[in-house]
Short mmCIF file of C-alpha atoms in Angstrom, two decimals:
data_model
loop_
_atom_site.label_atom_id
_atom_site.label_comp_id
_atom_site.label_asym_id
_atom_site.label_seq_id
_atom_site.Cartn_x
_atom_site.Cartn_y
_atom_site.Cartn_z
CA MET A 219 -21.31 21.57 10.14
CA VAL A 220 -19.65 19.93 7.13
CA ARG A 221 -20.01 16.15 7.18
CA ILE A 222 -16.75 14.24 6.65
CA GLY A 223 -16.82 10.95 4.79
CA TYR A 224 -14.51 8.05 4.00
CA THR A 225 -13.87 6.51 0.58
CA MET A 226 -13.64 2.78 -0.07
CA MET A 227 -11.33 3.05 -3.08
CA THR A 228 -11.86 -0.16 -5.03
CA GLU A 229 -8.85 0.58 -7.25
CA GLN A 230 -6.39 0.18 -4.38
CA ALA A 231 -7.69 -2.64 -2.17
CA GLY A 232 -9.34 -6.04 -2.41
CA PRO A 233 -12.92 -6.75 -1.33
CA ARG A 234 -12.27 -8.14 2.16
CA ASP A 235 -9.92 -5.29 2.96
CA LEU A 236 -12.45 -2.72 1.76
CA VAL A 237 -15.07 -4.08 4.14
CA ASP A 238 -12.54 -4.06 6.98
CA HIS A 239 -11.68 -0.45 6.13
CA VAL A 240 -15.27 0.79 6.23
CA VAL A 241 -15.81 -0.96 9.55
CA GLY A 242 -12.78 0.99 10.79
CA ALA A 243 -14.18 4.21 9.34
CA GLU A 244 -17.44 3.71 11.22
CA ARG A 245 -15.52 3.05 14.41
CA ALA A 246 -13.35 6.14 13.86
CA GLY A 247 -16.43 8.36 13.60
CA PHE A 248 -16.71 9.22 9.92
CA ASP A 249 -20.14 10.59 9.03
CA PHE A 250 -20.63 8.56 5.84
CA ALA A 251 -18.79 6.34 3.37
CA VAL A 252 -18.65 6.20 -0.41
CA ILE A 253 -17.29 3.59 -2.80
CA SER A 254 -15.90 3.84 -6.31
CA ASP A 255 -17.36 1.52 -8.95
CA HIS A 256 -14.60 0.55 -11.40
CA SER A 257 -13.65 -2.30 -13.69
CA PHE A 258 -10.04 -1.04 -13.93
CA PRO A 259 -7.66 0.83 -11.63
CA TRP A 260 -6.43 4.20 -12.86
CA LEU A 261 -2.82 3.02 -12.70
CA GLU A 262 -1.43 -0.50 -12.47
CA ALA A 263 0.34 0.50 -9.24
CA GLN A 264 -3.06 0.62 -7.54
CA GLY A 265 -3.64 -2.99 -8.50
CA HIS A 266 -7.32 -3.71 -7.76
CA ALA A 267 -10.88 -3.45 -9.08
CA PRO A 268 -13.32 -5.75 -7.22
CA TYR A 269 -17.06 -5.56 -7.87
CA ALA A 270 -18.30 -2.61 -5.82
CA TRP A 271 -21.85 -3.89 -5.34
CA SER A 272 -20.73 -7.12 -3.68
CA VAL A 273 -18.53 -5.08 -1.37
CA LEU A 274 -21.48 -2.81 -0.56
CA GLY A 275 -23.65 -5.76 0.40
CA ALA A 276 -20.96 -7.05 2.73
CA ALA A 277 -20.38 -3.56 4.12
CA ALA A 278 -24.09 -3.16 4.88
CA GLN A 279 -23.96 -6.29 7.04
CA ALA A 280 -20.63 -5.50 8.68
CA THR A 281 -21.62 -1.97 9.77
CA SER A 282 -24.61 -0.60 11.65
CA ARG A 283 -24.49 3.22 11.52
CA ILE A 284 -22.46 4.64 8.70
CA PRO A 285 -24.36 5.67 5.51
CA LEU A 286 -23.13 4.11 2.26
CA MET A 287 -23.07 5.57 -1.25
CA THR A 288 -21.78 4.79 -4.75
CA TYR A 289 -19.35 7.46 -5.93
CA VAL A 290 -20.28 6.90 -8.65
CA THR A 291 -22.02 4.19 -10.69
CA CYS A 292 -22.50 4.61 -14.44
CA PRO A 293 -26.00 3.23 -15.26
CA THR A 294 -25.63 3.30 -19.04
CA PHE A 295 -22.96 0.89 -20.35
CA ARG A 296 -21.78 -1.91 -18.05
CA TYR A 297 -25.12 -1.84 -16.24
CA HIS A 298 -28.60 -1.38 -17.65
CA PRO A 299 -30.57 1.18 -15.61
CA ALA A 300 -33.20 -1.41 -14.69
CA VAL A 301 -30.45 -3.54 -13.15
CA VAL A 302 -29.06 -0.55 -11.26
CA ALA A 303 -32.53 0.16 -9.86
CA GLN A 304 -32.78 -3.41 -8.56
CA LYS A 305 -29.30 -3.30 -7.02
CA ALA A 306 -29.96 0.04 -5.35
CA ALA A 307 -33.33 -1.01 -3.93
CA THR A 308 -31.75 -4.16 -2.52
CA MET A 309 -28.91 -2.15 -0.98
CA GLN A 310 -31.40 0.19 0.68
CA LEU A 311 -33.09 -2.82 2.26
CA LEU A 312 -29.83 -4.49 3.32
CA SER A 313 -28.52 -1.28 4.86
CA GLN A 314 -31.87 -0.45 6.52
CA GLY A 315 -32.15 2.92 4.82
CA ARG A 316 -28.47 3.93 4.84
CA PHE A 317 -27.85 3.86 1.08
CA ARG A 318 -27.59 6.66 -1.48
CA LEU A 319 -27.23 5.97 -5.19
CA GLY A 320 -24.55 8.17 -6.76
CA LEU A 321 -24.72 8.17 -10.56
CA GLY A 322 -22.53 9.60 -13.31
CA SER A 323 -22.06 9.53 -17.06
CA GLY A 324 -19.04 7.22 -16.73
CA GLU A 325 -15.44 6.98 -17.86
CA ASN A 326 -14.08 5.10 -20.84
CA LEU A 327 -11.63 3.40 -18.45
CA ASN A 328 -14.45 1.26 -17.06
CA GLU A 329 -17.22 1.26 -19.63
CA HIS A 330 -15.16 0.20 -22.67
CA ILE A 331 -15.22 -3.44 -21.54
CA VAL A 332 -18.70 -4.11 -22.98
CA GLY A 333 -17.61 -2.99 -26.47
CA ALA A 334 -20.43 -0.48 -26.93
CA GLY A 335 -18.13 2.36 -28.02
CA TRP A 336 -17.62 5.67 -26.28
CA PRO A 337 -19.92 8.44 -27.52
CA ALA A 338 -19.49 12.19 -27.11
CA ALA A 339 -20.09 13.76 -23.71
CA HIS A 340 -23.48 15.24 -24.64
CA VAL A 341 -24.73 11.79 -25.70
CA ARG A 342 -23.48 10.26 -22.45
CA LEU A 343 -25.45 12.87 -20.53
CA GLU A 344 -28.57 12.13 -22.58
CA MET A 345 -28.15 8.47 -21.66
CA LEU A 346 -27.68 9.33 -17.99
CA GLU A 347 -30.83 11.46 -17.95
CA GLU A 348 -32.90 8.70 -19.52
CA SER A 349 -31.48 6.12 -17.13
CA VAL A 350 -32.43 8.23 -14.09
CA GLU A 351 -36.00 8.47 -15.39
CA ILE A 352 -36.12 4.66 -15.66
CA ILE A 353 -34.67 4.14 -12.19
CA ARG A 354 -37.12 6.56 -10.59
CA ALA A 355 -40.04 4.90 -12.37
CA LEU A 356 -39.00 1.51 -10.98
CA PHE A 357 -38.50 2.96 -7.50
CA ALA A 358 -42.12 4.17 -7.67
CA GLY A 359 -43.38 0.57 -7.90
CA GLY A 360 -45.52 -1.32 -10.37
CA ASN A 361 -44.64 -2.59 -13.81
CA VAL A 362 -42.52 -0.38 -16.03
CA SER A 363 -42.11 -0.46 -19.80
CA HIS A 364 -39.99 2.14 -21.55
CA HIS A 365 -38.91 2.57 -25.13
CA GLY A 366 -36.62 5.57 -25.38
CA ARG A 367 -33.82 6.91 -27.47
CA HIS A 368 -31.14 4.89 -25.71
CA PHE A 369 -32.84 2.23 -23.57
CA ASP A 370 -35.66 -0.28 -23.69
CA VAL A 371 -37.40 -1.72 -20.64
CA GLU A 372 -40.02 -4.40 -21.07
CA ASN A 373 -42.46 -5.08 -18.25
CA ALA A 374 -39.92 -4.64 -15.44
CA ARG A 375 -40.77 -4.53 -11.76
CA LEU A 376 -38.89 -4.35 -8.47
CA TRP A 377 -40.43 -6.94 -6.19
CA ASP A 378 -38.42 -5.91 -3.11
CA LEU A 379 -38.80 -2.19 -2.57
CA PRO A 380 -37.79 -0.19 0.50
CA ASP A 381 -40.33 2.11 2.13
CA GLU A 382 -38.15 5.04 1.11
CA PRO A 383 -36.18 4.75 -2.16
CA PRO A 384 -32.48 5.61 -2.08
CA PRO A 385 -31.76 9.30 -2.72
CA ILE A 386 -30.09 9.78 -6.10
CA GLY A 387 -26.90 11.82 -6.44
CA ILE A 388 -25.72 12.97 -9.84
CA ALA A 389 -22.11 13.78 -10.68
CA ALA A 390 -21.49 17.14 -12.30
CA SER A 391 -18.49 18.95 -13.74
CA GLY A 392 -20.13 21.58 -15.99
CA ASP A 393 -23.33 23.48 -16.61
CA ARG A 394 -25.21 20.74 -18.48
CA SER A 395 -24.50 18.11 -15.85
CA CYS A 396 -25.43 20.60 -13.11
CA GLU A 397 -28.74 21.12 -14.89
CA LEU A 398 -29.32 17.38 -14.98
CA ALA A 399 -28.40 17.09 -11.29
CA GLY A 400 -30.67 19.99 -10.31
CA LEU A 401 -33.64 18.68 -12.27
CA HIS A 402 -33.34 14.97 -11.49
CA GLY A 403 -31.07 14.54 -8.47
CA ASP A 404 -31.50 14.62 -4.71
CA LEU A 405 -27.88 15.67 -4.22
CA LEU A 406 -24.88 16.92 -6.19
CA VAL A 407 -21.69 14.89 -6.55
CA ALA A 408 -18.43 16.58 -7.61
CA THR A 409 -14.69 16.13 -7.31
CA GLU A 410 -13.59 19.76 -7.58
CA PRO A 411 -14.28 22.57 -5.07
CA LYS A 412 -15.90 24.88 -7.59
CA ARG A 413 -18.52 27.27 -6.27
CA GLU A 414 -20.01 27.58 -9.75
CA LEU A 415 -21.07 23.92 -9.61
CA VAL A 416 -22.98 24.45 -6.36
CA THR A 417 -24.49 27.70 -7.69
CA ALA A 418 -25.62 26.12 -10.96
CA PHE A 419 -27.02 23.08 -9.15
CA ALA A 420 -29.08 25.39 -6.94
CA ALA A 421 -30.27 27.45 -9.90
CA TYR A 422 -31.56 24.34 -11.69
CA GLY A 423 -33.55 23.11 -8.70
CA GLY A 424 -30.98 21.83 -6.22
CA ALA A 425 -31.18 24.66 -3.69
CA GLY A 426 -30.98 23.31 -0.16
CA LYS A 427 -29.98 19.82 -1.27
CA PRO A 428 -26.71 18.17 -0.16
CA CYS A 429 -23.55 18.77 -2.20
CA VAL A 430 -20.92 16.05 -1.82
CA GLY A 431 -17.26 16.57 -2.76
CA GLN A 432 -14.25 14.29 -2.67
CA LEU A 433 -10.62 14.94 -1.77
CA PRO A 434 -7.56 12.65 -2.02
CA VAL A 435 -5.13 12.79 0.91
CA SER A 436 -1.94 10.92 1.71
CA TYR A 437 -1.34 10.50 5.42
CA ASP A 438 2.00 9.23 6.68
CA PRO A 439 4.27 10.35 9.54
CA ASP A 440 7.03 10.27 6.91
CA ARG A 441 6.03 13.05 4.52
CA ALA A 442 8.47 11.93 1.85
CA ALA A 443 6.86 8.47 1.86
CA ALA A 444 3.42 10.08 1.65
CA VAL A 445 4.46 12.15 -1.38
CA ALA A 446 6.06 9.16 -3.11
CA ARG A 447 2.96 7.04 -2.59
CA ALA A 448 0.64 9.79 -3.84
CA HIS A 449 2.80 10.24 -6.94
CA ASP A 450 2.97 6.51 -7.60
CA GLN A 451 -0.77 5.86 -7.27
CA PHE A 452 -2.65 9.14 -7.67
CA ARG A 453 -0.79 11.37 -10.12
CA TRP A 454 -3.52 10.61 -12.69
CA ALA A 455 -5.89 12.85 -10.70
CA LEU A 456 -4.09 15.99 -11.86
CA GLY A 457 -5.22 15.40 -15.45
CA GLY A 458 -8.73 16.79 -15.05
CA TRP A 459 -11.99 15.08 -15.91
CA LYS A 460 -12.18 16.19 -19.54
CA VAL A 461 -9.08 14.07 -20.10
CA ASN A 462 -9.67 11.38 -17.51
CA ALA A 463 -13.13 10.45 -18.80
CA GLU A 464 -11.73 9.66 -22.25
CA LEU A 465 -8.68 7.48 -21.58
CA PRO A 466 -9.31 3.75 -22.11
CA GLY A 467 -6.93 2.05 -19.68
CA PRO A 468 -4.14 2.29 -17.08
CA ALA A 469 -1.46 2.52 -19.79
CA GLY A 470 -3.11 5.67 -21.10
CA PHE A 471 -3.15 7.23 -17.64
CA ALA A 472 0.48 6.27 -17.10
CA GLN A 473 1.46 7.94 -20.35
CA ALA A 474 -0.69 11.03 -19.74
CA SER A 475 0.88 11.53 -16.30
CA GLN A 476 4.47 10.57 -17.14
CA HIS A 477 5.74 14.14 -16.77
CA THR A 478 3.88 14.83 -13.51
CA ARG A 479 6.46 15.39 -10.79
CA PRO A 480 6.17 14.39 -7.11
CA GLU A 481 6.19 18.07 -6.17
CA ASP A 482 3.23 18.65 -8.50
CA VAL A 483 1.27 15.97 -6.70
CA ALA A 484 2.29 17.33 -3.28
CA ASP A 485 0.96 20.74 -4.28
CA ALA A 486 -2.44 19.25 -5.13
CA ILE A 487 -2.80 16.54 -2.45
CA PRO A 488 -2.08 17.10 1.27
CA CYS A 489 0.73 14.74 2.26
CA GLY A 490 2.21 13.87 5.65
CA ASP A 491 0.68 14.30 9.10
CA ASP A 492 0.24 18.07 9.44
CA VAL A 493 -3.41 18.38 10.50
CA ASP A 494 -3.55 22.04 9.48
CA ALA A 495 -2.50 21.19 5.91
CA PHE A 496 -5.33 18.66 5.64
CA VAL A 497 -7.86 21.11 7.07
CA ASP A 498 -6.65 23.76 4.62
CA ALA A 499 -7.22 21.31 1.76
CA VAL A 500 -10.79 20.61 2.88
CA ARG A 501 -11.68 24.27 3.43
CA PRO A 502 -12.14 25.21 -0.28
CA TYR A 503 -14.98 22.68 -0.49
CA SER A 504 -16.64 24.14 2.58
CA ASP A 505 -16.16 27.68 1.29
CA ALA A 506 -17.67 26.71 -2.09
CA GLY A 507 -20.84 25.48 -0.41
CA PHE A 508 -20.26 21.73 -0.24
CA THR A 509 -22.03 20.17 2.72
CA GLU A 510 -20.15 16.85 2.67
CA ILE A 511 -16.57 15.91 1.77
CA ALA A 512 -15.38 12.32 1.33
CA LEU A 513 -11.67 11.81 1.95
CA VAL A 514 -9.63 9.30 -0.07
CA GLN A 515 -6.58 8.00 1.76
CA VAL A 516 -4.05 7.02 -0.91
CA GLY A 517 -2.60 3.52 -0.52
CA GLY A 518 -4.54 0.38 0.25
CA ASP A 519 -2.02 -0.70 2.87
CA ARG A 520 -2.14 2.64 4.72
CA GLN A 521 -5.82 2.72 5.66
CA ARG A 522 -5.60 1.52 9.26
CA PRO A 523 -2.92 4.04 10.29
CA PHE A 524 -4.92 6.77 8.57
CA LEU A 525 -8.14 5.78 10.34
CA ASP A 526 -6.41 5.78 13.74
CA TRP A 527 -4.93 9.23 13.06
CA ALA A 528 -8.20 10.55 11.69
CA GLU A 529 -10.09 9.44 14.80
CA THR A 530 -7.75 11.14 17.24
CA LYS A 531 -6.41 14.12 15.28
CA LEU A 532 -7.99 14.90 11.91
CA LEU A 533 -11.73 14.49 12.50
CA PRO A 534 -11.77 16.64 15.67
CA ALA A 535 -10.01 19.41 13.71
CA LEU A 536 -12.35 19.11 10.74
CA ARG A 537 -15.43 19.28 12.98
CA GLU A 538 -14.61 22.93 13.54
CA LEU A 539 -15.37 23.64 9.87
#
């Protein structure tokens, strides 16, 4: 059975609301929850970007069952990998073993703030690979020193370690990142229902491991309102990751998506309250071999109605997948 998750979208809600939303997701019966880790929203209309790790700590205390996961954290620019290792170990303890650390090579949108530049994609993947090696070494315990191509660690140690370290998920969108995920990850993270990603992940060592996808949706009994909201806040998603990873701020995303029409967004994102349309949108992930799909309800002020509808209508239908 495909596991259905809920996304705490930090770009569209403040920290207290995000915690309230994940409590509602646990109550509604979602199988897991993920959180984005941004310093900027994609578009100014979204309007938020609280610190994801503070929200996670609060969420761990406010919930009791639902697993939590970053989707995803970049451990190479804003955060040093040794700091990410400490945060993740602490989260695993706070959540009593419910945390998974999702990692990715980052987007210029968030990482530009530290003024370290934005290297080519292959360099970003080199940095990600080295950071995962550092994080795993710290999870193993003891003192760690590392002097690599991109990072230095001097006599670091995690003094509060969980009995079981958090599983590490690695975001992939092409063959090289699938290789990295298969060799170094405990699960695959992706945002497109491409079978070739799952196949490549398995070929590089990920066979039998979880594959987690993500899908934006826009629930509303008024379909026109759902389409308008999705266009206003989520039209950036149609740009594709080769573009989206490079743009430096919301103004760039607004300009890049200025010719995207509401009907274009409605073709890509299920809108309204037709359960069958939402199930049909999830099915390509299931068919491609994804074992988990995290839904993103568009609109920070439309989470509670979505959660109520999901509990009574959507989740029972999706269980049949």
